Structure formats: C-alpha cells, structure tokens
Short mmCIF file of C-alpha atoms in Angstrom, two decimals:
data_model
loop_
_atom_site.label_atom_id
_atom_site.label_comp_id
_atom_site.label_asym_id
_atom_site.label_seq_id
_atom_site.Cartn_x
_atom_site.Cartn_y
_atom_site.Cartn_z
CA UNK J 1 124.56 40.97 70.17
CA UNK J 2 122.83 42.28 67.03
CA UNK J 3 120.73 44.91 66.23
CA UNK J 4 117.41 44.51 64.69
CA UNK J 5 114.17 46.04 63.74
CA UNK J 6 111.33 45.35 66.28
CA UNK J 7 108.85 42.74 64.79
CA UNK J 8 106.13 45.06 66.48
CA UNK J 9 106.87 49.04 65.79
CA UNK J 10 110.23 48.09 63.50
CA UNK J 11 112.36 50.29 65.75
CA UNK J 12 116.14 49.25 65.56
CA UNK J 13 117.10 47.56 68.94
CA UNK J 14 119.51 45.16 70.25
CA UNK J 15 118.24 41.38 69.99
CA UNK J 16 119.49 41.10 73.57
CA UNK J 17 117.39 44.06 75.10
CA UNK J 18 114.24 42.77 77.04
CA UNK J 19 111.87 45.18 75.85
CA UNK J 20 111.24 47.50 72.96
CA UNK J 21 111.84 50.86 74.42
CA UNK J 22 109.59 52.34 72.04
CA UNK J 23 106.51 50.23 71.87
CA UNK J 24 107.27 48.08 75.08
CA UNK J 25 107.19 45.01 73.66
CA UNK J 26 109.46 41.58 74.58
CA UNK J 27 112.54 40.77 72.63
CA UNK J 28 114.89 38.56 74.14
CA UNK J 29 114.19 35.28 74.11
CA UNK J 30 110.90 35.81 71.99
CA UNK J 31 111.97 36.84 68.57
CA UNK J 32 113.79 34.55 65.28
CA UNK J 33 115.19 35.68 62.15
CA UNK J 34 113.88 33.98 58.61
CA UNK J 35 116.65 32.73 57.77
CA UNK J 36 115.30 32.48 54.07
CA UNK J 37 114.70 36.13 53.85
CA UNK J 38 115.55 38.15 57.03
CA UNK J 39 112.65 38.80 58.45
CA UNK J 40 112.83 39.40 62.52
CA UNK J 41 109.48 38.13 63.62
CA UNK J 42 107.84 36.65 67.16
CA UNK J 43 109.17 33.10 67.91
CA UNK J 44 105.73 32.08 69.12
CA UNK J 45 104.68 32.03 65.17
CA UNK J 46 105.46 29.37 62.99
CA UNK J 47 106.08 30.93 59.21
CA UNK J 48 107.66 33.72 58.66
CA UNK J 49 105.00 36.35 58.33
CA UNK J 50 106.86 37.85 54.89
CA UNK J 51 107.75 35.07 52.81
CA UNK J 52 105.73 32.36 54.18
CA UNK J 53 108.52 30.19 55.75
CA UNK J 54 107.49 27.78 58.12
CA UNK J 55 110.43 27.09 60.42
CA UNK J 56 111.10 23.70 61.43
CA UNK J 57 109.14 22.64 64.72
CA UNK J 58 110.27 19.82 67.23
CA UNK J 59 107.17 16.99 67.77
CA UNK J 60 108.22 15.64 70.89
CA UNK J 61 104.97 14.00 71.50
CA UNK J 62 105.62 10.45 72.30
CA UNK J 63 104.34 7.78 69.97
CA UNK J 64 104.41 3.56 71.00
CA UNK J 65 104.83 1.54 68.62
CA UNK J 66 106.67 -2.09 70.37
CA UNK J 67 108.57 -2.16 73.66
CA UNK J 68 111.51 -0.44 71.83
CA UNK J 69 109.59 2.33 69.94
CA UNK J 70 111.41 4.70 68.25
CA UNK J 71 109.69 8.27 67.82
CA UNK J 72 110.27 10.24 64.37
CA UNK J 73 108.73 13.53 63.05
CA UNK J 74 110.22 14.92 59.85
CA UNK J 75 109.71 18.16 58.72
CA UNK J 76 111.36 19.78 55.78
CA UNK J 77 114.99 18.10 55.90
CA UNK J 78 115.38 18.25 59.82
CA UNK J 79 114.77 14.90 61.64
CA UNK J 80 114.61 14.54 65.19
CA UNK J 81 114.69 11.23 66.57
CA UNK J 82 113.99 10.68 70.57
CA UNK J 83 114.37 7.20 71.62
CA UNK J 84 111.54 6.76 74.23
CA UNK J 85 111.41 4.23 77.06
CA UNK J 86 108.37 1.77 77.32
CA UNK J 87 105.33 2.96 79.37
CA UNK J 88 102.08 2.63 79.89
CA UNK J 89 100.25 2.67 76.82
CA UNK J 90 97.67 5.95 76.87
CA UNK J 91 94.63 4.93 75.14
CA UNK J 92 94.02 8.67 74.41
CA UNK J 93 96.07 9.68 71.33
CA UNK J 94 97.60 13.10 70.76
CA UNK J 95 95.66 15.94 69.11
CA UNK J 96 96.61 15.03 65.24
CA UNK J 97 97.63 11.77 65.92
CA UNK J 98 95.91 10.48 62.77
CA UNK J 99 95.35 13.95 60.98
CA UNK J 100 98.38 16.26 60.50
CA UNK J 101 96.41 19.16 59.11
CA UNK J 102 94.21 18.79 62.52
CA UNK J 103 97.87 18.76 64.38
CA UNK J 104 98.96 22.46 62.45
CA UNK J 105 95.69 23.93 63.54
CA UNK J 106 95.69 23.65 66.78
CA UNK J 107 99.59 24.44 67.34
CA UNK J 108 98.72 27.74 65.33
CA UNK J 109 96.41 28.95 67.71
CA UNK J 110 98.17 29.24 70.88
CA UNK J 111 100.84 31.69 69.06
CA UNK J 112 97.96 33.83 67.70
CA UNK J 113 96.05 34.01 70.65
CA UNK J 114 99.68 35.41 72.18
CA UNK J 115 100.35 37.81 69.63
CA UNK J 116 96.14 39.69 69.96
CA UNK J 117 97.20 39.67 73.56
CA UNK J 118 100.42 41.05 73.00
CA UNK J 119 99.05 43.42 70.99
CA UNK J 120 96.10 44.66 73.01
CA UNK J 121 98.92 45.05 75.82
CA UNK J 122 101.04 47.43 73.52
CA UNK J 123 97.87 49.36 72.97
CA UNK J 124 97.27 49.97 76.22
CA UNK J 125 100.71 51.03 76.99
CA UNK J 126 100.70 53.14 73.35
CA UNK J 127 96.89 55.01 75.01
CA UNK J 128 98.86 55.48 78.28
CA UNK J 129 101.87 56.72 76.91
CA UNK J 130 99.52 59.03 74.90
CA UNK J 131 97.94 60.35 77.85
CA UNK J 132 101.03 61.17 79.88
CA UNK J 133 102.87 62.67 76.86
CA UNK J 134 99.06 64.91 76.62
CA UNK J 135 99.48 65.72 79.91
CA UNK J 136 102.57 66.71 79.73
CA UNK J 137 102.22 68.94 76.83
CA UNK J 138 99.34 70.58 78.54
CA UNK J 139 101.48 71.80 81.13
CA UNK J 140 104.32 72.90 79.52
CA UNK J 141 101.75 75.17 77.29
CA UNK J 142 100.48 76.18 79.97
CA UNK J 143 103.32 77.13 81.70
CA UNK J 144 104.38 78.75 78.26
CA UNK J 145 101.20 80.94 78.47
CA UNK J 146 102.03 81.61 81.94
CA UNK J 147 105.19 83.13 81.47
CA UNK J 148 104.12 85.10 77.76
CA UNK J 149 101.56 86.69 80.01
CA UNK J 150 104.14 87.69 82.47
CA UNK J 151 106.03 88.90 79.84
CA UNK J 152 103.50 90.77 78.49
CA UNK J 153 102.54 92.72 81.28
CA UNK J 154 106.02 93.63 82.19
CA UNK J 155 106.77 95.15 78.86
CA UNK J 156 103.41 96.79 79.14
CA UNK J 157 104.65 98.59 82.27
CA UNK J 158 107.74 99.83 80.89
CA UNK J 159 108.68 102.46 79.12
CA UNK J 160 112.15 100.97 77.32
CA UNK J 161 111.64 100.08 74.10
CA UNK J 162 114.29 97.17 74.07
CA UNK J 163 112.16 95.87 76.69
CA UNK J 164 108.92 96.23 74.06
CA UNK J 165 111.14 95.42 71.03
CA UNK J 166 112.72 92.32 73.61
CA UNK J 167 109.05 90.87 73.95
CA UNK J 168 107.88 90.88 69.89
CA UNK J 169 110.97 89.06 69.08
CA UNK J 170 110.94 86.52 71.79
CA UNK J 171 106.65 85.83 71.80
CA UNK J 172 106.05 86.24 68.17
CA UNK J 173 103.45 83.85 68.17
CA UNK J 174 101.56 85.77 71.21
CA UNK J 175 98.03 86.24 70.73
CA UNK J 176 97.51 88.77 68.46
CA UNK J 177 95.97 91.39 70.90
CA UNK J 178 98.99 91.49 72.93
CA UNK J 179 101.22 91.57 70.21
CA UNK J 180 99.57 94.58 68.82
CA UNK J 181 99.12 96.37 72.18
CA UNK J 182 102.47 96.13 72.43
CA UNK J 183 103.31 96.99 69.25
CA UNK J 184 101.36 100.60 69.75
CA UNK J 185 103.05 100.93 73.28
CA UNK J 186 106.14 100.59 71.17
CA UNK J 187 105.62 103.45 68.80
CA UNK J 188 103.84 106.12 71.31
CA UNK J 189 107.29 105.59 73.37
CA UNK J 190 108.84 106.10 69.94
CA UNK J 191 106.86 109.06 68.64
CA UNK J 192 107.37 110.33 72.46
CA UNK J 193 111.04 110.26 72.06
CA UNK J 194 111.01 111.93 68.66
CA UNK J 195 109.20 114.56 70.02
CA UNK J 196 111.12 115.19 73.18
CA UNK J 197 114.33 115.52 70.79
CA UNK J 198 112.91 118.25 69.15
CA UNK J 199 111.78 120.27 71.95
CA UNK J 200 115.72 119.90 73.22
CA UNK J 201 116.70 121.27 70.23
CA UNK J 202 114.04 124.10 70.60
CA UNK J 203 114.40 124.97 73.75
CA UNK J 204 111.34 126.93 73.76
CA UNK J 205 109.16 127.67 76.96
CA UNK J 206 105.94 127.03 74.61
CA UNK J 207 107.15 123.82 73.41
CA UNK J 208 107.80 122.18 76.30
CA UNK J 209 104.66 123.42 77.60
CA UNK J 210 103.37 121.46 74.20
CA UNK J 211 105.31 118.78 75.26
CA UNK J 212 104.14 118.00 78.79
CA UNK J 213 100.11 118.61 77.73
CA UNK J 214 100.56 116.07 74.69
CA UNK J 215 102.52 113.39 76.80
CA UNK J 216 101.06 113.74 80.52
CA UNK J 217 102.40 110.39 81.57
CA UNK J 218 105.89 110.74 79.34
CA UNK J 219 109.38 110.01 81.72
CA UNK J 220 110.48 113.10 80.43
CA UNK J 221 107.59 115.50 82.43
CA UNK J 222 109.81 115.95 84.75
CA UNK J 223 112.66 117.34 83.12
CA UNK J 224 110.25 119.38 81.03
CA UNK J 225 109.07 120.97 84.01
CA UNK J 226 112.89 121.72 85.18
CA UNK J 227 113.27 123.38 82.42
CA UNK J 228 110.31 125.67 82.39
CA UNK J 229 111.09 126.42 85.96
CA UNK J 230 114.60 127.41 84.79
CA UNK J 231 113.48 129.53 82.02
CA UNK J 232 111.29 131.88 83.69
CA UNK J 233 113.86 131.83 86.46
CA UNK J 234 116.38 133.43 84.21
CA UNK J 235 113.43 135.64 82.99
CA UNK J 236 112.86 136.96 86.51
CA UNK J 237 116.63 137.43 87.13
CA UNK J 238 117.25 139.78 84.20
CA UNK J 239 114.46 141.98 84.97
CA UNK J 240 115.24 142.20 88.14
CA UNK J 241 112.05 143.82 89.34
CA UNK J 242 109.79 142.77 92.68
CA UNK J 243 106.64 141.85 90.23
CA UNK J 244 108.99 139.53 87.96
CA UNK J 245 110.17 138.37 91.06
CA UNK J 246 106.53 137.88 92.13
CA UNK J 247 105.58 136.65 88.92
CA UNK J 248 107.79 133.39 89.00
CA UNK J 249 106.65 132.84 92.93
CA UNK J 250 103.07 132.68 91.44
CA UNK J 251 103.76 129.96 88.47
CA UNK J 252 106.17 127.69 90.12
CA UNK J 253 105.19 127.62 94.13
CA UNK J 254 107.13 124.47 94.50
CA UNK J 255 109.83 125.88 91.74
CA UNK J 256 113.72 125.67 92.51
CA UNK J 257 114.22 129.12 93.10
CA UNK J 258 110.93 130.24 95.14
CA UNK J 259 113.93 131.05 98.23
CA UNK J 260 116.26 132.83 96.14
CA UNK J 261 113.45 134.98 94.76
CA UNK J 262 112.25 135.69 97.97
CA UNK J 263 115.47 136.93 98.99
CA UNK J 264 116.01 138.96 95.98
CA UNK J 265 112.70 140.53 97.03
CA UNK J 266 113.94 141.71 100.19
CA UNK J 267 116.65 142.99 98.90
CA UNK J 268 114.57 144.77 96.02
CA UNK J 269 112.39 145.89 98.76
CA UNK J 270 115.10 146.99 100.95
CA UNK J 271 116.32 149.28 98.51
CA UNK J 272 113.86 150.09 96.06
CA UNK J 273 110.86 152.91 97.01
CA UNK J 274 107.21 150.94 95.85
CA UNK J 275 104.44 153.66 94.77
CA UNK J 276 102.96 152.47 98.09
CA UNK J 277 105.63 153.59 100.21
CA UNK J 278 106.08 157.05 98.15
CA UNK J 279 102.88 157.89 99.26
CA UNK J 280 102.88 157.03 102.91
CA UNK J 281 105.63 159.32 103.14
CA UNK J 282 104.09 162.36 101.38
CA UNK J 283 100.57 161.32 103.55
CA UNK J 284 102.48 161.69 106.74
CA UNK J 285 104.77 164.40 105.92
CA UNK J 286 101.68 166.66 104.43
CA UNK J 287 99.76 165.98 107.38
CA UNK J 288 102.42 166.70 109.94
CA UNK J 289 103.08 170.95 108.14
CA UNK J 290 99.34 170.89 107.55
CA UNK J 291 98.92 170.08 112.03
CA UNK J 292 101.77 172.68 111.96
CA UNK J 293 99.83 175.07 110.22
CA UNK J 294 96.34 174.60 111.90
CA UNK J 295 98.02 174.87 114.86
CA UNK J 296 96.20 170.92 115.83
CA UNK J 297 98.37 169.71 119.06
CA UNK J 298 96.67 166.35 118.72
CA UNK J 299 97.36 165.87 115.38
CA UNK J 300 100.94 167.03 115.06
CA UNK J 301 101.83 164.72 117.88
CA UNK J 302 100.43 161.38 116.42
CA UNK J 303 102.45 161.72 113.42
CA UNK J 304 105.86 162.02 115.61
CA UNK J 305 106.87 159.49 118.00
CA UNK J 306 106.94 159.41 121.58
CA UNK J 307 110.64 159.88 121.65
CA UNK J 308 112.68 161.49 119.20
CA UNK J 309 116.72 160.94 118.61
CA UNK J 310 116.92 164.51 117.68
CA UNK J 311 113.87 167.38 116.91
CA UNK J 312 116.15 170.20 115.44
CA UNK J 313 118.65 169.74 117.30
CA UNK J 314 117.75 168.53 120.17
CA UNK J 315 118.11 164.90 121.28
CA UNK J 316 115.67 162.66 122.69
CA UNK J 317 112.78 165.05 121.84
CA UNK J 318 109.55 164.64 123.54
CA UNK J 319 105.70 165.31 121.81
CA UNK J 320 105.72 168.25 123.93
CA UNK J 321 109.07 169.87 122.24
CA UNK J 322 106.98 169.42 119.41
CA UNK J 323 103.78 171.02 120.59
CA UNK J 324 106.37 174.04 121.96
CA UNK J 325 108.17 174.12 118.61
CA UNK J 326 104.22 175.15 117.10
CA UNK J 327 103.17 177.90 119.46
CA UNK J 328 106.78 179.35 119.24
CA UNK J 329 106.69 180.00 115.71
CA UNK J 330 102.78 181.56 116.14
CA UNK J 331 103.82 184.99 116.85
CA UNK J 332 101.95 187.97 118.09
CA UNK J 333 102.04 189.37 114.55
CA UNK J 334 100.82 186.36 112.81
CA UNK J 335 97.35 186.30 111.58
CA UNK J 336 97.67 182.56 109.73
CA UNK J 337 100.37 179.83 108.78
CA UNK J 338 100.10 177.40 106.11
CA UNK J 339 103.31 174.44 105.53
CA UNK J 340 103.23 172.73 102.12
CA UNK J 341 105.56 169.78 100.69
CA UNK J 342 106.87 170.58 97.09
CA UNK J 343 106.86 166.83 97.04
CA UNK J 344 110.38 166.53 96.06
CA UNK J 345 111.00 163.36 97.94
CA UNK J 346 114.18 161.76 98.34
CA UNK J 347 113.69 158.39 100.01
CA UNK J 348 115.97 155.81 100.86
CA UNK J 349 115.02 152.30 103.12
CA UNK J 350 116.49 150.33 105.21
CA UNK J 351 115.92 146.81 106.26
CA UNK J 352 115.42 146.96 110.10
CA UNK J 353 113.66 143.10 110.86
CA UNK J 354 111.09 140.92 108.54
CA UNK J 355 109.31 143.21 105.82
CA UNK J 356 109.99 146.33 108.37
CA UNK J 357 111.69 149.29 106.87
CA UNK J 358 113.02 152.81 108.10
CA UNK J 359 112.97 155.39 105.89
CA UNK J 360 114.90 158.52 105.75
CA UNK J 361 113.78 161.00 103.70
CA UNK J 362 114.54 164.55 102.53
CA UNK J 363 112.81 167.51 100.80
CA UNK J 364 111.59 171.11 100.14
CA UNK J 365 108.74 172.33 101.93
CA UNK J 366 107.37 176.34 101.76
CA UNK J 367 105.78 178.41 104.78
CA UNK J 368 103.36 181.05 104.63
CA UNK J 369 102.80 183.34 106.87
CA UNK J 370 99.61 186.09 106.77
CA UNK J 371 100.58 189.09 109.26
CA UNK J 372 98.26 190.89 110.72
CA UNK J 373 98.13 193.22 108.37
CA UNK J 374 97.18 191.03 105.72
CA UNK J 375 100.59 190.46 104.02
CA UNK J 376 101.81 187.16 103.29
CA UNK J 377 105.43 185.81 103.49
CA UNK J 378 106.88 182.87 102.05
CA UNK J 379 109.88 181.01 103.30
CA UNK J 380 111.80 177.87 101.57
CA UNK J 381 113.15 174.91 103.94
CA UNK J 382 115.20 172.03 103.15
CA UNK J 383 113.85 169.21 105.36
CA UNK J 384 115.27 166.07 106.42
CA UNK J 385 114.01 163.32 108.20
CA UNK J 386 113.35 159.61 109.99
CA UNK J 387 110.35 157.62 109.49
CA UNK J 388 110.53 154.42 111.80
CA UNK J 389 109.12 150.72 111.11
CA UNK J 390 105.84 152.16 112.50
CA UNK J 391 105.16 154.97 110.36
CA UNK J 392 105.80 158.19 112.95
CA UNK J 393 108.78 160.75 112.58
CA UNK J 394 111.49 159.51 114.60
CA UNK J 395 113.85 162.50 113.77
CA UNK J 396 113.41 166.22 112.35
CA UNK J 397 115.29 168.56 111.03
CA UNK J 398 115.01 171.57 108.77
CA UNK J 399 117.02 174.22 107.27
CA UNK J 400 116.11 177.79 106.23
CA UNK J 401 116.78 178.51 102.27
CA UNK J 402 118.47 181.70 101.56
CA UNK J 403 115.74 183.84 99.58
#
C-alpha cells in the first residue's frame, strides 16, 4: 500500500482505498503512476496528463494473416505477441486496421467520455455535500442565536454583575444592541452599588431615604427600609413620649416595632396624666362642690356612682348618703355655700382592662359659707378621691385643714 495524491482533488490517500474520501472519487483499481515523472493519474487515459507519456497499450485485436497467423503490435519497446488459432475469416476489419492514427482516436474517446462523466458525478456529490454542510451551518447558527438570546435575557434579569460581566465575555460578538443594553445594565448595578456603600457608611435617615427614591427597583430597598424603620425606632425609644410613640406608628404601619410601641403606649398611658385626662378630673370634681354648693340633688348624684367603697367613712355608700351628706351641712344659720377646687391636682392611673383607667386623685378645695347675717366663712379641705373607668366618684374623702 502507498499513499498518493488523488488524480481528481490531489488529496493524499492510500492507492488501495476505493474512494477519495474527500471528493468521492474511485481509486483502486482505476489509477497508474507515470513512471517517467510521477504523476498519479486515471488508468482509463492513455498519456500521462503532465509530461505527455503515453503508456504502453495491449492490441489484442486479432489479425489473419495464413492458417498459422501470428499477431504483433509494438509500441514503444514493449511487444506483445498472441499466437491466435485459425478462424473464420471476418470480412469486416477492425477500427484502424489500415490507419493507426484512426485506431488512437477512437481508443481516446471512451476514456474521455469516462473522465466528463466522472467529473459531472463529483460535482454533483461536491453541490450535495455543499448543501448539507449549508444546512448544517444554518442550524448550528441558529442554535447559536438561540442560546445568545437566552443568555441575554437571563443576564438582563439579574442583578449580579458576574452574571452581566459572564455574558460580554462569553457573546462578544452579540448584536450590538444587546451588548450595549447589557453593558448599561452593568454599570446602573455598578453605580447602584457605589451608592449603597456610601449610604452604609453614612448612616443617615435622609440618605437612605435618597437612596430608595433614586433606585426604586435596587435589591438593597429592602434593607434601606430596615434601616429607616430602625432609626426612628431608636428615635421614639429615647424620647420616650406617647406622641413619639405615635409618631413612629404613623410612618411605619407595617414597621418592626408597631407592637412594642403599642405596648410602651400603654404603659405611658398607664402612668402618665394626658392634658385630656387633667381636665376630666377638674370638670368632674368642680362640678360635683359646685352641685354641693347649689344644693342640686340631681346633679351631685350623677357625678358619684351608684355604689361607693367608702363616702367619708362609710363603706358601700349609696347616692342617697350623698344627697344626706348635702342637706346636713345646710344649716339653719346658713344663708349660701359655695365649694371651689384650688386645682392642685395630684393624679395617678391605673390600668384596669384595654385603654380603661382609674384614677385616684387628691387636692385642696375651699368652702364658703354666708350666715345669715351676711358674714362669710372660709374653710380649707384636703380631698382625696376615686374616679372609676367610667368617669363617676367611686370613693370620697375629705379632711378639715387647721386654720
């Protein structure tokens, strides 16, 4: 076995392999080598096609000359000699019989014909193997395409710039709208980043309020907003107040700390007196002496409540010790009676059930009396007091002042 060039594409092959692999051609059996010059060319031929050697050619047509005829044909220094039994003599003689150069014509067209057909066969095969290998380039691009556009639109979903920075250096020859959308996805996330950084370092209330306004749609919102909530959490914790308190309920009602506040409220409320609740106790303690004073049954007894734990002194107090309390102190030698609060409350609460508060209280009140004979009297009491969840005076009691 030897390895040649094909006569046809001059791809190497072996002289023993049936067909060209790369132009499809035959070999074995249908190739010779010049052996003037080298040249591998089709057997069928009968010169070498490079230097014009005409390889020697067997005539074995028979030619009768006697009864013993001896056939000869010559060429170039082979001789072939084919000793030919007598037969019938065929009046018809061979193509080239009597003219050689007739004889070389005609045995040169047969191996031309053979090599145009030859050849239009390798084109055909070359066009088809053309069209498959188009074919097949079509849909590998197109399953490229396919999976740059995936690609694509993954990294255009995410927010990980090695996922971004992953895509560039993998599709660089993307079309060149993706590759600069992506490209500006990269750097907002960048510039995003940058900026989030410095509003760590900050740590500013403001800034991260910035932050979130400027990037609506960053990852880092929601840590942002953690933080804010946090801030004015601590903010509401130092001042300690119900309207901080109140305050932080109002700008985060889904915050972290919306149940802790509302328990620090109670407890604010439980012990701390509100300007509302200072003067519902100086409304109902004014207009309980100023009932005492006109003498008003009605109203005296709608300030108290129906039972009393103790009415000076005595326990389980009805309205109508209350009523006999007034006309008692209405003597025979009292013209008029006025009771005023100095307003020197003292109040403290206590948490009795869900935003309901008792209240005891104590302070200094002042009775004047007008006798009939026109002179007035003034006397001092230290009072001290229950006011129920419901507003009415559960318990009374009151001490004369030395003058």
């Amino acid at each position: 076995m030897a390895i040649i060039k094909c006569p046809e594409c001059g791809h190497e092959i072996s002289d023993k392999a049936p067909f060209c692999p790369s132009c499809g051609v035959a070999i074995a059996g249908k190739v010779v080598e010049c052996p003037k010059c080298g040249k591998v060319y089709f057997s069928e031929l009968s010169e070498c096609p490079q230097c014009h050697y005409k390889r020697p050619v067997a005539d074995k047509t028979p030619i009768v000359e006697n009864d013993n005829a001896v056939n000869t044909q010559e060429t170039g220094k082979t001789t072939e000699v084919e000793i030919v039994e007598p037969k019938e003599v065929n009046n018809e003689q061979p193509v080239g019989a009597n003219n050689p150069e007739e004889a070389n014509d005609e045995n040169l067209k047969t191996p031309r014909n053979s090599s145009r057909n030859n050849k239009i066969i390798i084109g055909a095969v070359v066009a088809i193997v053309a069209v498959v290998i188009g074919i097949g380039c079509y849909f590998y691009y197109s399953i490229q395409s396919d999976k740059e556009l995936q690609a694509y639109n993954y990294a255009m979903a995410s927010n990980d710039p090695q996922v971004l920075q992953s895509y560039l250096d993998q599709y660089s020859d993307a079309p060149e709208a993706h590759l600069d959308s992506i490209q500006s996805h990269l750097d907002l996330i960048k510039k995003t980043q940058q900026d989030w950084t410095n509003v760590m370092i900050s740590n500013s209330k403001s800034a991260l309020e910035d932050y979130i306004a400027q990037h609506p749609d960053s990852p880092y919102k929601a840590i942002a907003i953690h933080k804010i909530d946090s801030i004015d959490w601590q903010t509401a914790q130092q001042q300690n107040t119900v309207e901080a308190l109140e305050l932080y309920i109002e700008q985060h009602s889904d915050g972290e700390h919306v149940e802790d506040a509302n328990q620090m409220i109670n407890s604010l409320n439980s012990k701390t007196i509100q300007p509302e609740e200072r003067l519902m106790v100086n409304s109902i303690y004014g207009g309980f002496l100023k009932s005492l004073g006109d003498k008003d049954e009605e109203a005296l007894t709608s300030f108290v409540n129906p039972l009393l734990t103790n009415f000076l002194g005595k326990t389980n107090a009805t309205r109508s010790d209350v009523v006999t309390f007034m006309h008692k102190i209405y003597k025979s030698d009292v013209k008029s009676m006025a009771w005023k609060s100095l307003g020197d409350y003292t109040i403290n609460k206590k948490n009795v059930g869900a935003n309901q508060y008792e209240y005891s209280v104590a302070f200094s009140a002042i009775q004047t009396i007008v006798g009939q004979d026109d002179n007035a009297t003034e006397v001092r009491y230290k009072i001290t007091s229950t006011l129920n969840n419901e507003g009415r005076i559960s318990d009374f009691n009151m001490i004369r002042l030395a003058e």
